[in-house]
PDB file of C-alpha atoms in Angstrom:
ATOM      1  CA  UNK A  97       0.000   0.000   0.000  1.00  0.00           C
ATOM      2  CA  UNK A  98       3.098   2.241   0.827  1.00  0.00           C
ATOM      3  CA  UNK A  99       4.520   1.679  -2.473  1.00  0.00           C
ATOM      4  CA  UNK A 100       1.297   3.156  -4.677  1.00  0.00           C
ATOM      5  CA  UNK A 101       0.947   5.402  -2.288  1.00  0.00           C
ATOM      6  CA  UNK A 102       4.527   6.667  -3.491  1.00  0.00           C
ATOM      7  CA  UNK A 103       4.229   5.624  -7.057  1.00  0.00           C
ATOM      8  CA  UNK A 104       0.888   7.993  -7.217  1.00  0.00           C
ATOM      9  CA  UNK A 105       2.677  10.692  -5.857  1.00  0.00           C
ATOM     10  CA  UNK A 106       5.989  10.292  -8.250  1.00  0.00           C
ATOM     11  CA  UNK A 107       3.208  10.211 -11.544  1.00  0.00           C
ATOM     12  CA  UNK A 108       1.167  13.464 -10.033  1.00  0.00           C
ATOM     13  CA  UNK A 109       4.726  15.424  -9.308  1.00  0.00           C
ATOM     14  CA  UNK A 110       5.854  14.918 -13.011  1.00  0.00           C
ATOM     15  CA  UNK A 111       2.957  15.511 -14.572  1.00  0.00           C
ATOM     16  CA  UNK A 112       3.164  19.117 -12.383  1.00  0.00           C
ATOM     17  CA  UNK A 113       6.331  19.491 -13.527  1.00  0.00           C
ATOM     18  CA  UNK A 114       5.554  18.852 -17.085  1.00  0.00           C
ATOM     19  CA  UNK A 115       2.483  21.311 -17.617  1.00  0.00           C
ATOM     20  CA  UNK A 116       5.089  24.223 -15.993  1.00  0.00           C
ATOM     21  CA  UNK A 117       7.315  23.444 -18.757  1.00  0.00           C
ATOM     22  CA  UNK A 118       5.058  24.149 -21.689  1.00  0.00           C
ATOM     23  CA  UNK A 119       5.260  27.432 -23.045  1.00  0.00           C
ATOM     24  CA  UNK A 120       1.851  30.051 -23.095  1.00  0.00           C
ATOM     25  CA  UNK A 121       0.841  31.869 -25.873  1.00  0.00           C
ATOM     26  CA  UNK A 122       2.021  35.221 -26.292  1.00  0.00           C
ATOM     27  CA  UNK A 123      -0.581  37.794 -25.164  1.00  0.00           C
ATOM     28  CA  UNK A 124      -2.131  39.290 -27.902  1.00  0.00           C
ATOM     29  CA  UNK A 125      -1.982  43.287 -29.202  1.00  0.00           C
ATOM     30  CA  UNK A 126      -5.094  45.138 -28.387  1.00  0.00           C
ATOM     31  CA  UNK A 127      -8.000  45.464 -30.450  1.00  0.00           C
ATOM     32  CA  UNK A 128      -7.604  41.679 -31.637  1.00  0.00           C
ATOM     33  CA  UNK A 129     -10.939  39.600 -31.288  1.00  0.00           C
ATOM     34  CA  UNK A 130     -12.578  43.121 -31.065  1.00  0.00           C
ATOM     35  CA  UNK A 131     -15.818  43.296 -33.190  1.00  0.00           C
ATOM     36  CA  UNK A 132     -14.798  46.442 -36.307  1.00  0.00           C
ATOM     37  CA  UNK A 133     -16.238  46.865 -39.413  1.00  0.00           C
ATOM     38  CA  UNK A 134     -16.571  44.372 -41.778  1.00  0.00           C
ATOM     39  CA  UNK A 135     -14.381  45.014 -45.107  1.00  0.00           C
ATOM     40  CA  UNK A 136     -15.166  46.476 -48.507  1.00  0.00           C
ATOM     41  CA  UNK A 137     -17.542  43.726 -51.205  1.00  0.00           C
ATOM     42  CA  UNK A 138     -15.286  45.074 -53.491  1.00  0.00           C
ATOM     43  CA  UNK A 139     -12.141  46.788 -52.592  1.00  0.00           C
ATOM     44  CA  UNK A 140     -10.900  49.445 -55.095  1.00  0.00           C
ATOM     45  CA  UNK A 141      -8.478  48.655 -57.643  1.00  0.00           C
ATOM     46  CA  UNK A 142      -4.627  48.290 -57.375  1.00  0.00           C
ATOM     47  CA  UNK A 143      -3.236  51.885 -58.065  1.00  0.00           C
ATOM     48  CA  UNK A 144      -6.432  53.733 -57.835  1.00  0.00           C
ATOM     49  CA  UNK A 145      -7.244  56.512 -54.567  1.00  0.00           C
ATOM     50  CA  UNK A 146     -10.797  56.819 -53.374  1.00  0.00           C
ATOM     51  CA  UNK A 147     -11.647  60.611 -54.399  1.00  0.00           C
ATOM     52  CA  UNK A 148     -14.625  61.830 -52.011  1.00  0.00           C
ATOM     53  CA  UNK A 149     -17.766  63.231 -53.696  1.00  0.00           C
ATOM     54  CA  UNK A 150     -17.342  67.366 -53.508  1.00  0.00           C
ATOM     55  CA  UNK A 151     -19.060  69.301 -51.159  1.00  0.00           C
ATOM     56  CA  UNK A 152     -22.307  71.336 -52.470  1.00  0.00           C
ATOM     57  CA  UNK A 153     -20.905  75.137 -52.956  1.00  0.00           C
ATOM     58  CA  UNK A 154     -23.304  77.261 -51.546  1.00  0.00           C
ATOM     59  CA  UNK A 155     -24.966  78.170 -55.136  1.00  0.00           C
ATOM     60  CA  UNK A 156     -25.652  74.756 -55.856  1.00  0.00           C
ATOM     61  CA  UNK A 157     -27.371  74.458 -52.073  1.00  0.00           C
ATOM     62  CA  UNK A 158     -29.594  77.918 -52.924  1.00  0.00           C
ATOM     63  CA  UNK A 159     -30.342  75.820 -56.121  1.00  0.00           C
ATOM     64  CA  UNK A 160     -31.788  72.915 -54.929  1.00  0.00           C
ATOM     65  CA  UNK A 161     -35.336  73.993 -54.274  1.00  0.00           C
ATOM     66  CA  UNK A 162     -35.803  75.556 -57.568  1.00  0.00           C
ATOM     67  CA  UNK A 163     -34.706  73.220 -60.040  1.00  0.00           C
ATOM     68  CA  UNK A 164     -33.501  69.949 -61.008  1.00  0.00           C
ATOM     69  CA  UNK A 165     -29.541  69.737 -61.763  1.00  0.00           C
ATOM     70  CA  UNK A 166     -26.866  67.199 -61.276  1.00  0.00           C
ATOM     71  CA  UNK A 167     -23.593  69.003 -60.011  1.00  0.00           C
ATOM     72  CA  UNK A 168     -20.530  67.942 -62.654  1.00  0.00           C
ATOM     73  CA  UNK A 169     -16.664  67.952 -62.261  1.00  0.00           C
ATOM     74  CA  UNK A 170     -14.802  71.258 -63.104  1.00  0.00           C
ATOM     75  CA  UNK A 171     -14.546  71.825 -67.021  1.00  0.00           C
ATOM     76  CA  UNK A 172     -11.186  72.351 -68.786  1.00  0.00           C
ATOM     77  CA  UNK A 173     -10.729  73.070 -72.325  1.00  0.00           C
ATOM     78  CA  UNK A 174      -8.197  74.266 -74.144  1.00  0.00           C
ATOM     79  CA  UNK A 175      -7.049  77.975 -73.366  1.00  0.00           C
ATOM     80  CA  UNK A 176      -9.244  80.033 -71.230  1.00  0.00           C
ATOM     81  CA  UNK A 177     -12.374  77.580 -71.497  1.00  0.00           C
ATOM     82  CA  UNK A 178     -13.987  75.658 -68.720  1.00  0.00           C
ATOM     83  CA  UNK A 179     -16.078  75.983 -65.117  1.00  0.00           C
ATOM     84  CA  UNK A 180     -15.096  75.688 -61.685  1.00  0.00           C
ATOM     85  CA  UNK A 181     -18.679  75.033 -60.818  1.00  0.00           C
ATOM     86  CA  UNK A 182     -20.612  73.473 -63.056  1.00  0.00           C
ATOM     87  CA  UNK A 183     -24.222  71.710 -63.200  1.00  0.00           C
ATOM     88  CA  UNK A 184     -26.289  70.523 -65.622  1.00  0.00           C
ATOM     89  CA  UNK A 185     -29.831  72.200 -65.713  1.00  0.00           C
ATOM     90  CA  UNK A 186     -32.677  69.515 -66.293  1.00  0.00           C
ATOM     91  CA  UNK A 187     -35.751  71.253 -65.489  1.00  0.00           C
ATOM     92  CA  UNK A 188     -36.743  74.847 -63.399  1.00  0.00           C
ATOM     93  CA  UNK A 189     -39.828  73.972 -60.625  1.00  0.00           C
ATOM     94  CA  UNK A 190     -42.142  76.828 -60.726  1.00  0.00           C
ATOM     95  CA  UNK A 191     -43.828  78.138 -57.735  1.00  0.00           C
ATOM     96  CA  UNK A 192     -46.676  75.429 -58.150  1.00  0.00           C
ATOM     97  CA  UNK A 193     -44.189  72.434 -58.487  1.00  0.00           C
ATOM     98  CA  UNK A 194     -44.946  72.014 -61.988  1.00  0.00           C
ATOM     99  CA  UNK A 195     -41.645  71.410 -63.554  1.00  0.00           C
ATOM    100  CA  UNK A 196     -40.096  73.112 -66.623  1.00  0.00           C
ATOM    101  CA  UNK A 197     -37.532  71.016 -68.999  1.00  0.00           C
ATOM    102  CA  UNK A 198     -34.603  72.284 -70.353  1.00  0.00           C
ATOM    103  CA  UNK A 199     -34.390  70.336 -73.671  1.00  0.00           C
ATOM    104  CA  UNK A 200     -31.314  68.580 -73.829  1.00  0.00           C
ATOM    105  CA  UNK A 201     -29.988  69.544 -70.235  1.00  0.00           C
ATOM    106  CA  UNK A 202     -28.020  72.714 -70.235  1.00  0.00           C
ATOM    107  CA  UNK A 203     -24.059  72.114 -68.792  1.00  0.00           C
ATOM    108  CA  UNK A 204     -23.855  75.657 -67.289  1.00  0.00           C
ATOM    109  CA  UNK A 205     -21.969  77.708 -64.784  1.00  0.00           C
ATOM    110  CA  UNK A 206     -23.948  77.332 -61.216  1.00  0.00           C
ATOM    111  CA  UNK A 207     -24.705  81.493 -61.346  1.00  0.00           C
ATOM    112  CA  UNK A 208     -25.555  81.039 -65.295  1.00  0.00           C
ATOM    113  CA  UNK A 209     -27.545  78.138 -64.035  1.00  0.00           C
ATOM    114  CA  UNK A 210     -29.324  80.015 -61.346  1.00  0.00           C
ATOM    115  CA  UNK A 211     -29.967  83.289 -63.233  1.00  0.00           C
ATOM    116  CA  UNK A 212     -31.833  80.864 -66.083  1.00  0.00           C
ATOM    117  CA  UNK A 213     -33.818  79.241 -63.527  1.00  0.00           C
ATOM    118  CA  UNK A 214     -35.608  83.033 -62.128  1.00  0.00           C
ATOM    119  CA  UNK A 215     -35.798  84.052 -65.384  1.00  0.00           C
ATOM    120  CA  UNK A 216     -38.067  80.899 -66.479  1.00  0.00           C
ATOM    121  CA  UNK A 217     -39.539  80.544 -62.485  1.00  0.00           C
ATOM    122  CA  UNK A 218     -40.490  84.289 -62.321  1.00  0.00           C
ATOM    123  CA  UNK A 219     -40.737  85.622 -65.393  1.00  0.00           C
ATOM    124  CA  UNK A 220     -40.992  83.381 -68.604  1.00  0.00           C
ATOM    125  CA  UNK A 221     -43.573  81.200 -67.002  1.00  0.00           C
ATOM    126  CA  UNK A 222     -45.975  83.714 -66.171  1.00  0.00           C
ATOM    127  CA  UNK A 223     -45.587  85.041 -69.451  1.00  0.00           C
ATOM    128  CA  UNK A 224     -45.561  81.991 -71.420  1.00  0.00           C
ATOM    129  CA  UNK A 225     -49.211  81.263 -70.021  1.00  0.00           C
ATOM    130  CA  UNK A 226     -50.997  83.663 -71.841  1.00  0.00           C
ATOM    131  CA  UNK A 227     -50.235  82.095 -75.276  1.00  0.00           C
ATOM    132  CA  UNK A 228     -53.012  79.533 -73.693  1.00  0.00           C
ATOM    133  CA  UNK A 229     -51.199  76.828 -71.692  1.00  0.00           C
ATOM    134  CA  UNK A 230     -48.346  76.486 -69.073  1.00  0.00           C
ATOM    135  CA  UNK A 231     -44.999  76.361 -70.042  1.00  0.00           C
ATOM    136  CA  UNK A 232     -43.708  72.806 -69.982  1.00  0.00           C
ATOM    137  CA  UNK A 233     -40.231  73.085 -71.899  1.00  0.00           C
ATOM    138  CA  UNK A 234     -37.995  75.214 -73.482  1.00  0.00           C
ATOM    139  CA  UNK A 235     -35.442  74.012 -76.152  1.00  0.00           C
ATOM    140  CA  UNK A 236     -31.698  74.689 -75.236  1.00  0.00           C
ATOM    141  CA  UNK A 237     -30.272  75.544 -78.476  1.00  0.00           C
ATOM    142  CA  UNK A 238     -26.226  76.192 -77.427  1.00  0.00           C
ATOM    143  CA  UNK A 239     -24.687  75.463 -73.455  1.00  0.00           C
ATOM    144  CA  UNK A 240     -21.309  75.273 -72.656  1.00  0.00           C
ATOM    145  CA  UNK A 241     -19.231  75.078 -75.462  1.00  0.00           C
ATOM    146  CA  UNK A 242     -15.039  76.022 -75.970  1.00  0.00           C
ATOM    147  CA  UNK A 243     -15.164  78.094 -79.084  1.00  0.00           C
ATOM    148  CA  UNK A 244     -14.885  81.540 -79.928  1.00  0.00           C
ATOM    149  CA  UNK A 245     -17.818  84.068 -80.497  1.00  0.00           C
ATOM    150  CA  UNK A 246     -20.261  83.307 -83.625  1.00  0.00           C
ATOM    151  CA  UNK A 247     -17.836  80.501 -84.291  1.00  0.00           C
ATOM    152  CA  UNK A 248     -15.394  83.170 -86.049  1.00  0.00           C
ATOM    153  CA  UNK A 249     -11.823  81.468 -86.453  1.00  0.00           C
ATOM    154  CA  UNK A 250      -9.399  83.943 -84.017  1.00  0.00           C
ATOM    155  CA  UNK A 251     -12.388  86.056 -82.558  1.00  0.00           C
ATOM    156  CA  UNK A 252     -11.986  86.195 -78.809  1.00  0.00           C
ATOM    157  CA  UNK A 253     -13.744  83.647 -76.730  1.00  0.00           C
ATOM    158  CA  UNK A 254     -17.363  83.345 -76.303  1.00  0.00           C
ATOM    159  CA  UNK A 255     -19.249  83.245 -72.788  1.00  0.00           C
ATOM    160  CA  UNK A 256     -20.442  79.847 -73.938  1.00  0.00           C
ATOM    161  CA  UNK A 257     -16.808  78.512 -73.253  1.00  0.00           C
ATOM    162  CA  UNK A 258     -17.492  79.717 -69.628  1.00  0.00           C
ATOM    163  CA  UNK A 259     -20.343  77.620 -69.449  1.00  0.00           C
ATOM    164  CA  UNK A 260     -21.767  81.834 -68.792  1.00  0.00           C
ATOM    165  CA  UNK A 261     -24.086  81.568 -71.771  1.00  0.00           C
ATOM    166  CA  UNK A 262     -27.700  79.735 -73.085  1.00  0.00           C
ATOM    167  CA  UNK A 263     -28.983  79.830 -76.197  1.00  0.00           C
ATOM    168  CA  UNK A 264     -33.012  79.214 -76.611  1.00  0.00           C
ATOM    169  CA  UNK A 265     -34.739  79.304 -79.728  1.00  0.00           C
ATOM    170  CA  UNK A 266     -37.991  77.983 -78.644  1.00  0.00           C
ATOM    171  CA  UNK A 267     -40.496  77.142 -75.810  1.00  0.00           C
ATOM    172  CA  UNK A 268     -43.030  74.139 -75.399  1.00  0.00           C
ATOM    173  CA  UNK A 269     -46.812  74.163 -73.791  1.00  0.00           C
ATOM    174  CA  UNK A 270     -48.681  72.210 -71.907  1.00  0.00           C
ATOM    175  CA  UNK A 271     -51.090  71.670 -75.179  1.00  0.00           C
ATOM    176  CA  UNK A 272     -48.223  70.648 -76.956  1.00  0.00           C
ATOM    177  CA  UNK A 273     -47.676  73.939 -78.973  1.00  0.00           C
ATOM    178  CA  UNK A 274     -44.147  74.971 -79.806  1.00  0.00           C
ATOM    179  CA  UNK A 275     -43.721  78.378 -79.785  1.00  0.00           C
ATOM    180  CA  UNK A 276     -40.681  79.978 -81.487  1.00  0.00           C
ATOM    181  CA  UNK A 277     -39.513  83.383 -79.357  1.00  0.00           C
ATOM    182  CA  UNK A 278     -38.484  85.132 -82.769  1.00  0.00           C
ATOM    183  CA  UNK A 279     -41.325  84.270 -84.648  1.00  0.00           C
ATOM    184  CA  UNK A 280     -43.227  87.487 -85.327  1.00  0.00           C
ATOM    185  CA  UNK A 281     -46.147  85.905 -85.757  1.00  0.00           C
ATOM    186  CA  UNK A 282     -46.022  85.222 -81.811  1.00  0.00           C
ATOM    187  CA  UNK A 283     -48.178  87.939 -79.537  1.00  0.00           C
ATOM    188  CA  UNK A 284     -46.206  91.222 -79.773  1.00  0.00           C
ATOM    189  CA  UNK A 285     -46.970  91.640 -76.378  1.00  0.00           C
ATOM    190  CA  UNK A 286     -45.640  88.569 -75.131  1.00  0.00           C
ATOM    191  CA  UNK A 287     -42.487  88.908 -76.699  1.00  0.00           C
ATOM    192  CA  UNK A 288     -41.976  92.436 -75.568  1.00  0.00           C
ATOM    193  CA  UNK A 289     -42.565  90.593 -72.455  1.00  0.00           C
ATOM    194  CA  UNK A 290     -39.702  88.395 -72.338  1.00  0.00           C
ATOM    195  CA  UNK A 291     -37.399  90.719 -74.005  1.00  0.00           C
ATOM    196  CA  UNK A 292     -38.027  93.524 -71.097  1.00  0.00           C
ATOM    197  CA  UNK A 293     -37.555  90.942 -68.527  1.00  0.00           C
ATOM    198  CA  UNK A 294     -34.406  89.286 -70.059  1.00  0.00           C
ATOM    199  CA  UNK A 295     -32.830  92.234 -70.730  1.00  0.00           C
ATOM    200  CA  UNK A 296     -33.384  92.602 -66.828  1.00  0.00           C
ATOM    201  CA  UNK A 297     -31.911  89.986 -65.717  1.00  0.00           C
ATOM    202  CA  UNK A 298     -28.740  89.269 -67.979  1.00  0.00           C
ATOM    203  CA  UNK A 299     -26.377  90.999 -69.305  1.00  0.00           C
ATOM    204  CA  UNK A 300     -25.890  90.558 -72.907  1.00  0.00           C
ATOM    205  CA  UNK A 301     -29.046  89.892 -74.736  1.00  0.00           C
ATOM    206  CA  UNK A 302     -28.864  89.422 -78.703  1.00  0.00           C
ATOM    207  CA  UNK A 303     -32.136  88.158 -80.806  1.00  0.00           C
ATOM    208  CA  UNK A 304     -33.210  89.421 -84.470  1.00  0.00           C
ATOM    209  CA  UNK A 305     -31.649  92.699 -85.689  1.00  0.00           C
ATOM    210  CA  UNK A 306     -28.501  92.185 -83.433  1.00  0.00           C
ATOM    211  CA  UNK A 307     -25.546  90.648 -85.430  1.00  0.00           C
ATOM    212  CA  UNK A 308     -26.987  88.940 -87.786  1.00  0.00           C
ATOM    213  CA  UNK A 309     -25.795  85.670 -86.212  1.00  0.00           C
ATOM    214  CA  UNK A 310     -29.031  85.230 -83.869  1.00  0.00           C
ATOM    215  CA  UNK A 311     -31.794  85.561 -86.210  1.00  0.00           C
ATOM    216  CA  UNK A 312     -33.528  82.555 -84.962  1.00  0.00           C
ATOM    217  CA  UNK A 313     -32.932  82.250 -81.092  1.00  0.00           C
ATOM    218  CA  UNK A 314     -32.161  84.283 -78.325  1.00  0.00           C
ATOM    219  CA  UNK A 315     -28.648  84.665 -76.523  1.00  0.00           C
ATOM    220  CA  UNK A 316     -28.560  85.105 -73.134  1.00  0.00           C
ATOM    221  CA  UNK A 317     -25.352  85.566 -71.042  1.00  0.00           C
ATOM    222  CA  UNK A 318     -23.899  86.738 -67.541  1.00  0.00           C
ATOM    223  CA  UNK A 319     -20.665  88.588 -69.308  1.00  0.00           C
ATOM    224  CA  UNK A 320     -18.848  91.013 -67.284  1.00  0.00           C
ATOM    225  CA  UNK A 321     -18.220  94.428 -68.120  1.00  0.00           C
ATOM    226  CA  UNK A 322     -16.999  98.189 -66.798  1.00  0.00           C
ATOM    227  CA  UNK A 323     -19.089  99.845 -64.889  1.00  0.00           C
ATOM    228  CA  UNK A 324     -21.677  96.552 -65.141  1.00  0.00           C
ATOM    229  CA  UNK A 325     -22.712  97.727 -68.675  1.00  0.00           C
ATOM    230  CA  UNK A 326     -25.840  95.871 -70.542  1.00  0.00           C
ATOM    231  CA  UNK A 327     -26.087  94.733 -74.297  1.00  0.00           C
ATOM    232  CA  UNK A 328     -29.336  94.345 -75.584  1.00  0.00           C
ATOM    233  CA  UNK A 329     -30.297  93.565 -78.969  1.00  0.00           C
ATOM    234  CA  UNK A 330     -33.446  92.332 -79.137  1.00  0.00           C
ATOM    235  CA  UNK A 331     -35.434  93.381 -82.297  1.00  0.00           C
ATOM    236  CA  UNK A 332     -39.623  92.234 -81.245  1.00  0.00           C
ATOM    237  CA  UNK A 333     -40.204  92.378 -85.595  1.00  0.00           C
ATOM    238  CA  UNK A 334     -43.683  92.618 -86.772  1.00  0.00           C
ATOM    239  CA  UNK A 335     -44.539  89.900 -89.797  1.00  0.00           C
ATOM    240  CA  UNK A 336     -44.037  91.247 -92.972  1.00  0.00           C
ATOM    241  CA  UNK A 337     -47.397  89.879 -94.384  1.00  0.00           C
ATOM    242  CA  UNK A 338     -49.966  88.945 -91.644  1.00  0.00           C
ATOM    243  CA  UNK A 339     -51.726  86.504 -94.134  1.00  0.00           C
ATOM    244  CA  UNK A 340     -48.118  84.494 -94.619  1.00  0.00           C
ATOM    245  CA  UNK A 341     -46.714  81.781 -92.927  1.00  0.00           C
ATOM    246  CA  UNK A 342     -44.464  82.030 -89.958  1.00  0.00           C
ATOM    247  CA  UNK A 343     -40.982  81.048 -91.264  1.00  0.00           C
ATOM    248  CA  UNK A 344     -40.458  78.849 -88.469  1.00  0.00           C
ATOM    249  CA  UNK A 345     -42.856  76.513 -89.922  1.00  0.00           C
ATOM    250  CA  UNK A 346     -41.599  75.827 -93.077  1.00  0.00           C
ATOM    251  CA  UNK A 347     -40.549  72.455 -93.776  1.00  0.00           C
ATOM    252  CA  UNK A 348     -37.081  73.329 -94.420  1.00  0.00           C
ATOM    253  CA  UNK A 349     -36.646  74.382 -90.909  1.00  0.00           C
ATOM    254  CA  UNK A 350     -34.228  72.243 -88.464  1.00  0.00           C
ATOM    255  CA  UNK A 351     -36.570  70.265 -86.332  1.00  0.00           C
ATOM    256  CA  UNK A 352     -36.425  71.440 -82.808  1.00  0.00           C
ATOM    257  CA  UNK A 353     -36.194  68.297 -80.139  1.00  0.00           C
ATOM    258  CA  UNK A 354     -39.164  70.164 -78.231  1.00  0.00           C
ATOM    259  CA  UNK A 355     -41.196  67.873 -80.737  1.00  0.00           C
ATOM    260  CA  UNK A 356     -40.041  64.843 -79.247  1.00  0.00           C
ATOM    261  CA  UNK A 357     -40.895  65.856 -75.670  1.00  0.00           C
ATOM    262  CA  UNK A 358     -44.025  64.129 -74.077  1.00  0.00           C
ATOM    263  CA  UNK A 359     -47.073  66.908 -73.691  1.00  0.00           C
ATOM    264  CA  UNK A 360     -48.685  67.335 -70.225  1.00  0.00           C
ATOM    265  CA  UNK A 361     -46.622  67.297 -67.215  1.00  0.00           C
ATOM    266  CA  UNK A 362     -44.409  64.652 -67.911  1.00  0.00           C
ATOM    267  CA  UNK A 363     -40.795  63.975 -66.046  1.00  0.00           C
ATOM    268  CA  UNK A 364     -38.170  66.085 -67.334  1.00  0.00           C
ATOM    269  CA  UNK A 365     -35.672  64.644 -69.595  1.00  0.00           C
ATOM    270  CA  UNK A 366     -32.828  62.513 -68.022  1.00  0.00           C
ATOM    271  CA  UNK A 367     -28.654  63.604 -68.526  1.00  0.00           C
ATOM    272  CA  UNK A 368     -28.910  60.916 -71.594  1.00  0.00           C
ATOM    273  CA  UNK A 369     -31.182  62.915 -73.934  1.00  0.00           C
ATOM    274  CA  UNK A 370     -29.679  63.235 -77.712  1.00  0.00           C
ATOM    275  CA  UNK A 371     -28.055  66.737 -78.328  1.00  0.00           C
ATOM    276  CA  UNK A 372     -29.738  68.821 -81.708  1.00  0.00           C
ATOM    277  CA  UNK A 373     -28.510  67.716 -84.796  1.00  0.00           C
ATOM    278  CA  UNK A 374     -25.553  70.324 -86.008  1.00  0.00           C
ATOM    279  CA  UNK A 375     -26.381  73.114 -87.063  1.00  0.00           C
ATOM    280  CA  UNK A 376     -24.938  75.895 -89.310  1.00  0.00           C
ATOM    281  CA  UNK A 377     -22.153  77.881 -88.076  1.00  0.00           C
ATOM    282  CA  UNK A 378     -24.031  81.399 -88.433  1.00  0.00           C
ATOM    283  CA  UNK A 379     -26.900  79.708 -86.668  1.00  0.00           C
ATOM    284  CA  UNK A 380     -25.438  80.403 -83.114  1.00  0.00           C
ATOM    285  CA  UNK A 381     -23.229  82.430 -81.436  1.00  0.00           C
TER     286      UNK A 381
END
């Protein structure tokens, strides 16, 4: 009995001995084991920096109730051309919500962008309503674009490579009509209408009767000058021959894509609407 007693007691000592031999683990760093957040689906590829989305400037924020935009990268074109803050103008929302398209999307200068959007909110709108229906669209004929003025090889650049410049040849109505703003078979009074109030509100202005390069739309621009000077040139012509036709009807006439634009209140057109087919160099400035 003496001798398992001893024999136990040998076995339990080594078997002490043995578990103070082993080695523990090495105590881990902090934070392992600690719940974080899961990683990426799809981690961005090798070589490329996660850019975050630009802040609103504070013209795009003022912009938001009134119309419908998506804010774009800065421009650059060759020489002086290009934005800093860009958008592109979809559609103005008048007082009543009813929206307004801009037909293809203007890409515009945020100020440009905002002083297009009064113009159509305050004072085209109300305007536009007494040829019979509301104003549902208006056809953007020219938007940002790097050239030089009227197109003229060496002339000094145009506000349109600013993004500082629209060109609108003609609006659409609820009814459907399409309504060209040099036509002078159009209401006199309406016209004299939006000239007064454009001519308000920007500061170049150049229709019939100016240059001879806007005979069949109106230019419309933020351009600085001394001593904040205004150009407008704006000719409201009477028809020649009451009985006649209105030359923008002819069937020679470059379709407008206000014709392909839903009547009623429908959405306004997305970023991927087709631009106008080209048009003639002296057709825009």
């Amino acid at each position: 009995m003496r001798i398992s007693v001893a024999a136990l007691a040998l076995v339990l000592s080594g078997s002490v001995a043995m578990a103070a031999s082993v080695p523990l683990p090495r105590p881990r760093p902090a934070g392992i084991g600690q719940t974080g957040p899961l990683p990426s689906a799809r981690p961005a590829a090798p070589g490329t920096v996660a850019v975050p989305a630009a802040k609103p400037s504070a013209c795009q924020l003022s912009l938001q109730a009134i119309a419908v935009f998506s804010p774009e990268p800065p421009m650059k074109g060759a020489g002086q051309c290009g934005i800093a803050d860009p958008v592109r103008l979809v559609a103005v929302i008048l007082p009543d919500q009813a929206r307004v398209a801009v037909h293809p999307p203007a890409a515009l200068r945020c100020e440009m962008a905002a002083a297009v959007t009064h113009w159509i909110r305050d004072d085209m709108a109300p305007v536009a309503a007494k040829l019979g229906a509301p104003l549902r669209g208006i056809e953007n004929f020219d938007s940002y674009d790097c050239r030089g003025r009227n197109r003229v090889f060496g002339a000094r650049m145009s506000e349109h490579g600013r993004g500082n410049a629209i060109d609108i040849r003609a609006v659409k109505l609820d009814s459907g009509a399409i309504t060209y703003l040099t036509d002078p078979h159009v209401a006199e009074t309406v016209r004299n209408e939006l000239r007064r109030s454009a001519c308000g509100r920007f500061m170049t202005v150049l229709g019939p009767g100016s240059d001879g390069y806007h005979e069949n739309h109106i230019h419309l621009d933020l351009a600085e000058r001394r001593s904040g000077y205004r150009l407008c040139q704006w000719e409201v012509r009477q028809p020649l021959d009451r009985a006649s036709p209105s030359p923008h009807i002819a069937e020679s006439r470059t379709p407008t894509p206000l014709e392909a634009m839903p009547s009623g209140s429908a959405a306004p057109p997305s970023d991927r609407t087709p631009m106008p087919r080209p048009r003639r160099a002296a057709e825009r400035r």
